[in-house]
């Protein structure tokens, strides 16, 4: 089996995907714009060959790279980057080289457009916040009347993460937004009071679950990005039953096959008419790639497993062979920003939590807006320990 992994060096832990593919007998071929000598040694060891392009945005270069591998190694069976940014280009390359194992261009609309997701959620029986495509301020006021007024969220119809997302709380905010209206399509959505939970899964060719997990995130990732707040979130091997039901229904409704996915939901902290009671889950958006940053590694620690291996087994055999041991613990991420001063030093953090610490490093600049500059990731035994851990790391100096 020939597998082309696009941009296998970013995030840097993605070398694990290539490593597990190789260990399962897959011929792994890499395409990226980083010099070969800059690749980490485990990644070099996993790749049969690496093709450096000058610019990954240049489709002609990417096409020639795939054509080279096809000429040298024969039919390409898989092509994947496991990142949102390259989703469209991955699909186009699959179509051009008749690679049938991943999503094709005509399937992408339901996966990338937030407005297009809404009817699919309805089909799956998953409640979701109402939204409308942004046009003019008069239409916005009609939508506000329909949902009962402010606040609302405005965000790109096609986009990833919380960049360029704002909460509008009054008429002044509304006028500011329309006076500075972005050129690309936006949606306006009724504001939901709740915490964000994710349903993360690896599914086989039929969309059946091989692995599932859950993450808790703070109520507003957009505030984290726009206001420079500290980020804390955690991964657990426990998936609440309603979340599991909705997550599996979404896999089927969005016709997901042979993928690692990250679906986001609200868990209501205030009851909302037509959505549910406190504690109920509401669909937010689907992301057809693994959770961002080092969250796959956090899943490993929380579940006491290897999600990279489970994914590679899905690719190689369309089944899971790794036993389900279960972790029954939490993996907590807390990060700091360079713009703030904190009570406890790095040395004090390591002295207190060093024996539980799994990852401790600087985040790449491209991820620091959402993820912070310096991250600490530890395995803990209870939600109380998680809260104490976050408080210790984020305590601010006067």
Short mmCIF file of C-alpha atoms in Angstrom, two decimals:
data_model
loop_
_atom_site.label_atom_id
_atom_site.label_comp_id
_atom_site.label_asym_id
_atom_site.label_seq_id
_atom_site.Cartn_x
_atom_site.Cartn_y
_atom_site.Cartn_z
CA UNK A 1 0.00 0.00 0.00
CA UNK A 2 1.34 3.44 -0.99
CA UNK A 3 0.38 6.29 1.34
CA UNK A 4 1.29 9.92 0.66
CA UNK A 5 1.36 11.97 3.86
CA UNK A 6 1.11 15.69 3.14
CA UNK A 7 3.07 17.98 5.47
CA UNK A 8 4.10 15.14 7.80
CA UNK A 9 6.27 17.43 9.94
CA UNK A 10 3.51 19.73 11.23
CA UNK A 11 2.38 19.53 13.95
CA UNK A 12 5.68 17.90 14.83
CA UNK A 13 4.03 14.98 16.65
CA UNK A 14 2.48 13.89 13.34
CA UNK A 15 5.61 11.84 12.71
CA UNK A 16 3.75 9.30 14.86
CA UNK A 17 1.13 8.76 12.14
CA UNK A 18 3.89 7.97 9.64
CA UNK A 19 5.75 5.75 12.09
CA UNK A 20 2.68 3.60 12.84
CA UNK A 21 1.83 3.32 9.15
CA UNK A 22 5.29 1.97 8.44
CA UNK A 23 5.06 -0.49 11.34
CA UNK A 24 1.86 -1.82 9.78
CA UNK A 25 3.51 -2.49 6.44
CA UNK A 26 2.50 0.70 4.62
CA UNK A 27 4.90 2.45 2.23
CA UNK A 28 4.92 6.05 3.49
CA UNK A 29 5.83 8.91 1.15
CA UNK A 30 6.02 12.49 2.35
CA UNK A 31 5.44 15.83 0.64
CA UNK A 32 6.26 19.10 2.36
CA UNK A 33 8.02 22.45 2.07
CA UNK A 34 10.48 21.91 4.92
CA UNK A 35 14.06 20.91 4.02
CA UNK A 36 14.69 17.22 4.48
CA UNK A 37 17.53 17.85 6.92
CA UNK A 38 15.13 19.76 9.21
CA UNK A 39 12.85 16.74 9.66
CA UNK A 40 12.99 14.92 12.98
CA UNK A 41 14.85 11.64 12.92
CA UNK A 42 11.77 9.46 13.73
CA UNK A 43 9.99 11.00 10.74
CA UNK A 44 12.93 10.40 8.44
CA UNK A 45 13.01 6.78 9.58
CA UNK A 46 9.29 6.33 8.80
CA UNK A 47 9.40 7.79 5.29
CA UNK A 48 10.50 5.76 2.28
CA UNK A 49 11.04 9.03 0.41
CA UNK A 50 10.38 12.72 0.92
CA UNK A 51 9.61 15.22 -1.85
CA UNK A 52 10.28 18.87 -1.00
CA UNK A 53 8.20 21.48 -2.81
CA UNK A 54 8.96 25.18 -2.81
CA UNK A 55 5.42 26.21 -1.93
CA UNK A 56 2.65 23.90 -0.79
CA UNK A 57 0.10 26.47 -1.92
CA UNK A 58 1.25 25.91 -5.52
CA UNK A 59 -1.00 23.16 -6.86
CA UNK A 60 1.21 22.49 -9.87
CA UNK A 61 4.12 21.68 -7.57
CA UNK A 62 1.97 19.41 -5.43
CA UNK A 63 0.59 17.69 -8.54
CA UNK A 64 4.09 17.03 -9.85
CA UNK A 65 5.14 15.59 -6.48
CA UNK A 66 2.24 13.12 -6.46
CA UNK A 67 2.87 12.26 -10.13
CA UNK A 68 6.51 11.54 -9.32
CA UNK A 69 5.55 9.14 -6.54
CA UNK A 70 2.92 7.45 -8.71
CA UNK A 71 5.46 6.95 -11.51
CA UNK A 72 8.10 5.56 -9.13
CA UNK A 73 5.99 3.45 -6.75
CA UNK A 74 2.80 2.69 -8.68
CA UNK A 75 -0.80 3.41 -7.76
CA UNK A 76 -1.27 5.72 -4.79
CA UNK A 77 -3.76 4.13 -2.38
CA UNK A 78 -4.08 6.96 0.17
CA UNK A 79 -3.30 10.67 0.36
CA UNK A 80 -3.90 12.56 3.60
CA UNK A 81 -2.59 15.47 5.67
CA UNK A 82 -4.91 15.14 8.71
CA UNK A 83 -5.14 18.94 8.81
CA UNK A 84 -8.04 21.25 8.04
CA UNK A 85 -5.93 23.70 6.09
CA UNK A 86 -5.09 21.21 3.33
CA UNK A 87 -8.52 19.54 3.21
CA UNK A 88 -9.50 21.01 -0.15
CA UNK A 89 -6.14 20.44 -1.77
CA UNK A 90 -6.02 16.85 -0.48
CA UNK A 91 -9.43 16.23 -2.07
CA UNK A 92 -8.42 17.76 -5.39
CA UNK A 93 -5.27 15.62 -5.55
CA UNK A 94 -7.31 12.50 -4.77
CA UNK A 95 -9.70 13.29 -7.58
CA UNK A 96 -6.93 14.00 -10.08
CA UNK A 97 -5.12 10.74 -9.25
CA UNK A 98 -8.25 8.59 -8.76
CA UNK A 99 -7.54 7.95 -5.08
CA UNK A 100 -10.87 6.73 -3.68
CA UNK A 101 -9.97 6.26 -0.01
CA UNK A 102 -10.69 9.81 1.13
CA UNK A 103 -13.14 12.65 0.69
CA UNK A 104 -13.63 13.98 -2.85
CA UNK A 105 -14.11 17.67 -3.81
CA UNK A 106 -17.88 17.41 -4.30
CA UNK A 107 -18.29 16.18 -0.72
CA UNK A 108 -16.52 19.09 0.94
CA UNK A 109 -19.38 21.60 1.17
CA UNK A 110 -21.11 19.77 4.00
CA UNK A 111 -17.84 19.48 5.86
CA UNK A 112 -16.52 23.04 5.65
CA UNK A 113 -19.54 25.35 5.51
CA UNK A 114 -21.11 26.08 8.89
CA UNK A 115 -24.41 27.03 7.28
CA UNK A 116 -24.48 23.82 5.21
CA UNK A 117 -23.98 21.75 8.37
CA UNK A 118 -27.32 22.81 9.88
CA UNK A 119 -29.65 20.65 7.71
CA UNK A 120 -27.38 17.64 8.28
CA UNK A 121 -27.62 18.06 12.04
CA UNK A 122 -31.41 18.21 11.68
CA UNK A 123 -31.38 15.01 9.64
CA UNK A 124 -29.35 13.32 12.38
CA UNK A 125 -31.77 14.45 15.12
CA UNK A 126 -29.16 16.72 16.74
CA UNK A 127 -30.36 20.12 18.00
CA UNK A 128 -28.23 23.04 16.86
CA UNK A 129 -28.24 26.83 17.22
CA UNK A 130 -30.04 28.80 14.51
CA UNK A 131 -27.97 30.88 12.13
CA UNK A 132 -28.26 32.88 8.95
CA UNK A 133 -25.84 33.96 6.25
CA UNK A 134 -24.68 37.51 6.78
CA UNK A 135 -25.94 39.94 4.12
CA UNK A 136 -26.96 43.38 5.39
CA UNK A 137 -27.84 44.93 8.73
CA UNK A 138 -31.58 44.90 8.00
CA UNK A 139 -31.52 41.11 7.56
CA UNK A 140 -29.47 40.84 10.75
CA UNK A 141 -32.12 42.74 12.70
CA UNK A 142 -34.81 40.40 11.34
CA UNK A 143 -32.75 37.44 12.51
CA UNK A 144 -32.30 39.04 15.94
CA UNK A 145 -36.08 39.45 16.21
CA UNK A 146 -36.52 35.78 15.29
CA UNK A 147 -34.15 34.46 17.99
CA UNK A 148 -35.08 36.91 20.72
CA UNK A 149 -32.25 39.44 20.47
CA UNK A 150 -28.63 39.77 21.52
CA UNK A 151 -26.09 38.34 22.04
CA UNK A 152 -25.10 36.63 18.79
CA UNK A 153 -21.91 35.14 17.40
CA UNK A 154 -20.55 36.09 13.96
CA UNK A 155 -17.91 33.89 12.34
CA UNK A 156 -16.61 32.88 8.91
CA UNK A 157 -18.91 30.41 7.16
CA UNK A 158 -15.81 28.46 6.16
CA UNK A 159 -12.99 28.48 8.65
CA UNK A 160 -11.18 26.63 11.37
CA UNK A 161 -10.71 27.54 15.02
CA UNK A 162 -11.87 30.77 16.62
CA UNK A 163 -10.05 33.29 14.42
CA UNK A 164 -12.15 36.21 13.14
CA UNK A 165 -15.04 35.27 15.46
CA UNK A 166 -16.86 37.89 17.54
CA UNK A 167 -19.65 38.06 20.08
CA UNK A 168 -22.03 40.95 19.37
CA UNK A 169 -23.84 42.08 22.51
CA UNK A 170 -25.71 45.21 21.49
CA UNK A 171 -26.66 47.56 18.66
CA UNK A 172 -23.29 49.33 18.85
CA UNK A 173 -21.46 46.03 18.30
CA UNK A 174 -23.80 45.21 15.42
CA UNK A 175 -23.13 48.52 13.67
CA UNK A 176 -19.37 48.14 14.19
CA UNK A 177 -19.45 44.71 12.55
CA UNK A 178 -21.42 45.89 9.51
CA UNK A 179 -19.21 48.95 9.16
CA UNK A 180 -16.20 46.62 9.02
CA UNK A 181 -17.82 43.73 7.18
CA UNK A 182 -15.23 41.21 5.95
CA UNK A 183 -15.22 40.32 2.27
CA UNK A 184 -15.52 36.55 2.77
CA UNK A 185 -18.87 34.95 3.72
CA UNK A 186 -19.95 35.11 7.36
CA UNK A 187 -22.74 33.57 9.40
CA UNK A 188 -24.57 34.99 12.40
CA UNK A 189 -25.65 32.50 15.04
CA UNK A 190 -27.76 32.68 18.17
CA UNK A 191 -25.60 32.68 21.30
CA UNK A 192 -25.70 29.51 23.37
CA UNK A 193 -24.71 29.50 27.03
CA UNK A 194 -22.69 26.38 27.56
CA UNK A 195 -19.32 24.71 27.79
CA UNK A 196 -17.72 23.19 24.71
CA UNK A 197 -17.26 19.45 24.60
CA UNK A 198 -15.83 17.55 21.68
CA UNK A 199 -16.60 14.12 20.36
CA UNK A 200 -13.41 12.71 18.87
CA UNK A 201 -13.43 9.46 16.95
CA UNK A 202 -11.63 7.22 14.51
CA UNK A 203 -14.06 5.42 12.23
CA UNK A 204 -13.71 2.69 9.62
CA UNK A 205 -14.83 2.51 6.00
CA UNK A 206 -18.48 2.10 7.08
CA UNK A 207 -18.38 4.99 9.54
CA UNK A 208 -18.37 2.59 12.50
CA UNK A 209 -16.41 3.69 15.57
CA UNK A 210 -13.02 2.16 16.34
CA UNK A 211 -12.09 4.71 19.02
CA UNK A 212 -13.91 7.58 20.73
CA UNK A 213 -12.94 10.19 23.26
CA UNK A 214 -14.03 13.56 24.65
CA UNK A 215 -12.45 16.92 25.46
CA UNK A 216 -13.73 19.78 27.62
CA UNK A 217 -12.99 23.33 26.49
CA UNK A 218 -13.80 26.73 28.07
CA UNK A 219 -17.04 28.41 26.97
CA UNK A 220 -15.43 30.85 24.52
CA UNK A 221 -12.33 29.89 22.59
CA UNK A 222 -12.90 33.10 20.62
CA UNK A 223 -12.31 35.12 23.82
CA UNK A 224 -9.10 33.17 24.40
CA UNK A 225 -7.84 34.26 21.00
CA UNK A 226 -9.21 37.81 20.84
CA UNK A 227 -8.52 38.81 24.46
CA UNK A 228 -5.26 36.92 25.04
CA UNK A 229 -6.67 34.82 27.89
CA UNK A 230 -4.96 31.76 29.31
CA UNK A 231 -6.12 28.43 27.92
CA UNK A 232 -6.95 25.35 29.93
CA UNK A 233 -8.71 22.22 28.69
CA UNK A 234 -8.67 18.52 29.36
CA UNK A 235 -9.16 15.15 27.72
CA UNK A 236 -10.93 12.22 29.34
CA UNK A 237 -11.69 8.66 28.28
CA UNK A 238 -15.30 9.06 29.45
CA UNK A 239 -17.82 10.09 26.78
CA UNK A 240 -21.26 11.07 28.17
CA UNK A 241 -24.03 8.90 26.71
CA UNK A 242 -25.91 11.72 24.93
CA UNK A 243 -22.67 13.02 23.45
CA UNK A 244 -21.77 9.52 22.28
CA UNK A 245 -25.23 9.12 20.70
CA UNK A 246 -25.02 12.47 18.89
CA UNK A 247 -21.40 11.93 17.85
CA UNK A 248 -22.15 8.57 16.28
CA UNK A 249 -25.26 9.97 14.58
CA UNK A 250 -23.20 12.80 13.13
CA UNK A 251 -20.66 10.35 11.72
CA UNK A 252 -23.45 8.66 9.78
CA UNK A 253 -25.28 11.83 8.75
CA UNK A 254 -22.12 13.50 7.42
CA UNK A 255 -21.18 10.24 5.66
CA UNK A 256 -17.77 10.07 7.31
CA UNK A 257 -15.58 7.12 6.42
CA UNK A 258 -12.03 6.11 7.28
CA UNK A 259 -11.18 9.28 9.22
CA UNK A 260 -10.04 10.73 12.51
CA UNK A 261 -12.59 13.46 13.38
CA UNK A 262 -13.20 16.22 15.92
CA UNK A 263 -16.87 17.22 16.40
CA UNK A 264 -17.71 20.12 18.71
CA UNK A 265 -20.83 20.43 20.85
CA UNK A 266 -22.19 22.82 23.47
CA UNK A 267 -23.31 21.41 26.80
CA UNK A 268 -25.97 23.85 27.95
CA UNK A 269 -25.44 25.76 31.20
CA UNK A 270 -28.72 27.61 30.59
CA UNK A 271 -31.88 26.06 29.16
CA UNK A 272 -32.73 27.32 25.68
CA UNK A 273 -36.06 27.02 23.91
CA UNK A 274 -35.93 24.56 21.00
CA UNK A 275 -32.45 23.39 22.05
CA UNK A 276 -32.67 21.68 25.42
CA UNK A 277 -32.33 21.78 29.18
CA UNK A 278 -29.25 22.40 31.32
CA UNK A 279 -26.79 19.55 30.71
CA UNK A 280 -28.07 18.70 27.22
CA UNK A 281 -25.75 18.70 24.20
CA UNK A 282 -26.19 20.89 21.12
CA UNK A 283 -24.29 20.51 17.83
CA UNK A 284 -21.75 23.25 17.10
CA UNK A 285 -19.58 22.18 14.14
CA UNK A 286 -17.77 19.23 12.61
CA UNK A 287 -14.07 19.13 11.84
CA UNK A 288 -12.89 16.32 9.60
CA UNK A 289 -9.43 16.00 11.11
CA UNK A 290 -7.88 15.17 14.48
CA UNK A 291 -8.25 17.70 17.27
CA UNK A 292 -5.66 20.47 17.06
CA UNK A 293 -2.30 20.88 18.72
CA UNK A 294 -1.15 17.96 20.82
CA UNK A 295 -4.65 16.74 21.69
CA UNK A 296 -4.09 13.31 20.03
CA UNK A 297 -1.18 12.80 22.43
CA UNK A 298 -3.43 13.84 25.32
CA UNK A 299 -5.90 11.16 24.23
CA UNK A 300 -3.09 8.63 24.46
CA UNK A 301 -2.34 9.66 28.03
CA UNK A 302 -5.98 9.80 29.15
CA UNK A 303 -6.93 6.46 27.58
CA UNK A 304 -3.59 4.70 28.14
CA UNK A 305 -3.59 3.87 24.43
CA UNK A 306 -2.03 4.86 21.08
CA UNK A 307 -4.43 6.71 18.76
CA UNK A 308 -1.75 6.88 16.06
CA UNK A 309 -1.64 3.07 16.03
CA UNK A 310 -5.44 2.76 15.97
CA UNK A 311 -5.58 5.16 13.03
CA UNK A 312 -2.84 3.28 11.17
CA UNK A 313 -4.65 -0.02 11.74
CA UNK A 314 -7.78 1.55 10.28
CA UNK A 315 -5.80 2.52 7.18
CA UNK A 316 -4.01 -0.81 6.80
CA UNK A 317 -6.75 -3.28 7.81
CA UNK A 318 -10.03 -1.31 8.21
CA UNK A 319 -10.20 -2.55 11.79
CA UNK A 320 -8.79 -1.94 15.24
CA UNK A 321 -6.33 -4.50 16.58
CA UNK A 322 -4.98 -2.61 19.58
CA UNK A 323 -6.79 -3.74 22.77
CA UNK A 324 -8.94 -1.24 24.65
CA UNK A 325 -7.26 -0.96 28.07
CA UNK A 326 -8.90 2.24 29.30
CA UNK A 327 -7.22 4.93 31.34
CA UNK A 328 -9.90 6.31 33.69
CA UNK A 329 -7.95 9.52 34.12
CA UNK A 330 -7.65 13.09 32.87
CA UNK A 331 -4.98 14.68 30.72
CA UNK A 332 -4.94 18.43 31.37
CA UNK A 333 -3.45 21.18 29.22
CA UNK A 334 -2.65 24.60 30.66
CA UNK A 335 -0.69 27.30 28.87
CA UNK A 336 0.78 30.70 29.60
CA UNK A 337 1.21 33.78 27.46
CA UNK A 338 4.38 35.84 27.28
CA UNK A 339 2.39 39.06 27.78
CA UNK A 340 1.41 38.10 31.36
CA UNK A 341 3.31 37.71 34.64
CA UNK A 342 2.53 34.76 36.89
CA UNK A 343 2.87 33.95 40.58
CA UNK A 344 4.61 30.59 40.19
CA UNK A 345 7.83 30.09 38.28
CA UNK A 346 8.45 27.35 35.74
CA UNK A 347 10.68 25.65 38.31
CA UNK A 348 7.90 25.69 40.92
CA UNK A 349 5.46 24.15 38.43
CA UNK A 350 7.89 21.36 37.61
CA UNK A 351 8.66 20.76 41.28
CA UNK A 352 4.96 20.36 42.09
CA UNK A 353 3.79 18.49 38.98
CA UNK A 354 6.96 17.17 37.37
CA UNK A 355 6.16 13.51 38.11
CA UNK A 356 2.79 13.92 36.35
CA UNK A 357 4.03 16.08 33.47
CA UNK A 358 3.88 14.47 30.02
CA UNK A 359 4.66 17.45 27.78
CA UNK A 360 6.23 20.83 28.53
CA UNK A 361 7.35 23.04 25.65
CA UNK A 362 7.02 26.25 23.71
CA UNK A 363 4.18 26.32 21.21
CA UNK A 364 4.90 27.25 17.58
CA UNK A 365 4.00 30.86 16.78
CA UNK A 366 1.35 29.72 14.28
CA UNK A 367 -0.53 27.97 17.12
CA UNK A 368 0.19 30.37 19.98
CA UNK A 369 -2.81 32.63 19.33
CA UNK A 370 -5.19 29.88 20.45
CA UNK A 371 -2.86 27.61 22.40
CA UNK A 372 -0.64 30.05 24.33
CA UNK A 373 3.15 30.40 24.25
CA UNK A 374 4.28 27.93 26.92
CA UNK A 375 2.27 24.78 27.55
CA UNK A 376 2.16 22.25 30.38
CA UNK A 377 0.35 18.93 29.96
CA UNK A 378 -0.07 16.47 32.83
CA UNK A 379 -1.99 13.32 33.71
CA UNK A 380 -4.26 13.74 36.76
CA UNK A 381 -6.75 11.51 38.56
CA UNK A 382 -9.79 13.72 39.15
CA UNK A 383 -11.52 16.87 38.01
CA UNK A 384 -10.59 18.45 41.37
CA UNK A 385 -6.92 17.85 40.60
CA UNK A 386 -7.39 19.36 37.15
CA UNK A 387 -8.92 22.53 38.62
CA UNK A 388 -6.10 22.88 41.19
CA UNK A 389 -3.50 22.34 38.46
CA UNK A 390 -4.99 25.05 36.25
CA UNK A 391 -5.25 27.49 39.15
CA UNK A 392 -1.60 26.94 40.13
CA UNK A 393 -0.26 27.49 36.62
CA UNK A 394 -2.50 30.47 35.78
CA UNK A 395 -2.24 32.41 39.04
CA UNK A 396 -1.34 35.96 37.97
CA UNK A 397 1.16 38.23 39.68
CA UNK A 398 -0.07 41.73 40.55
#
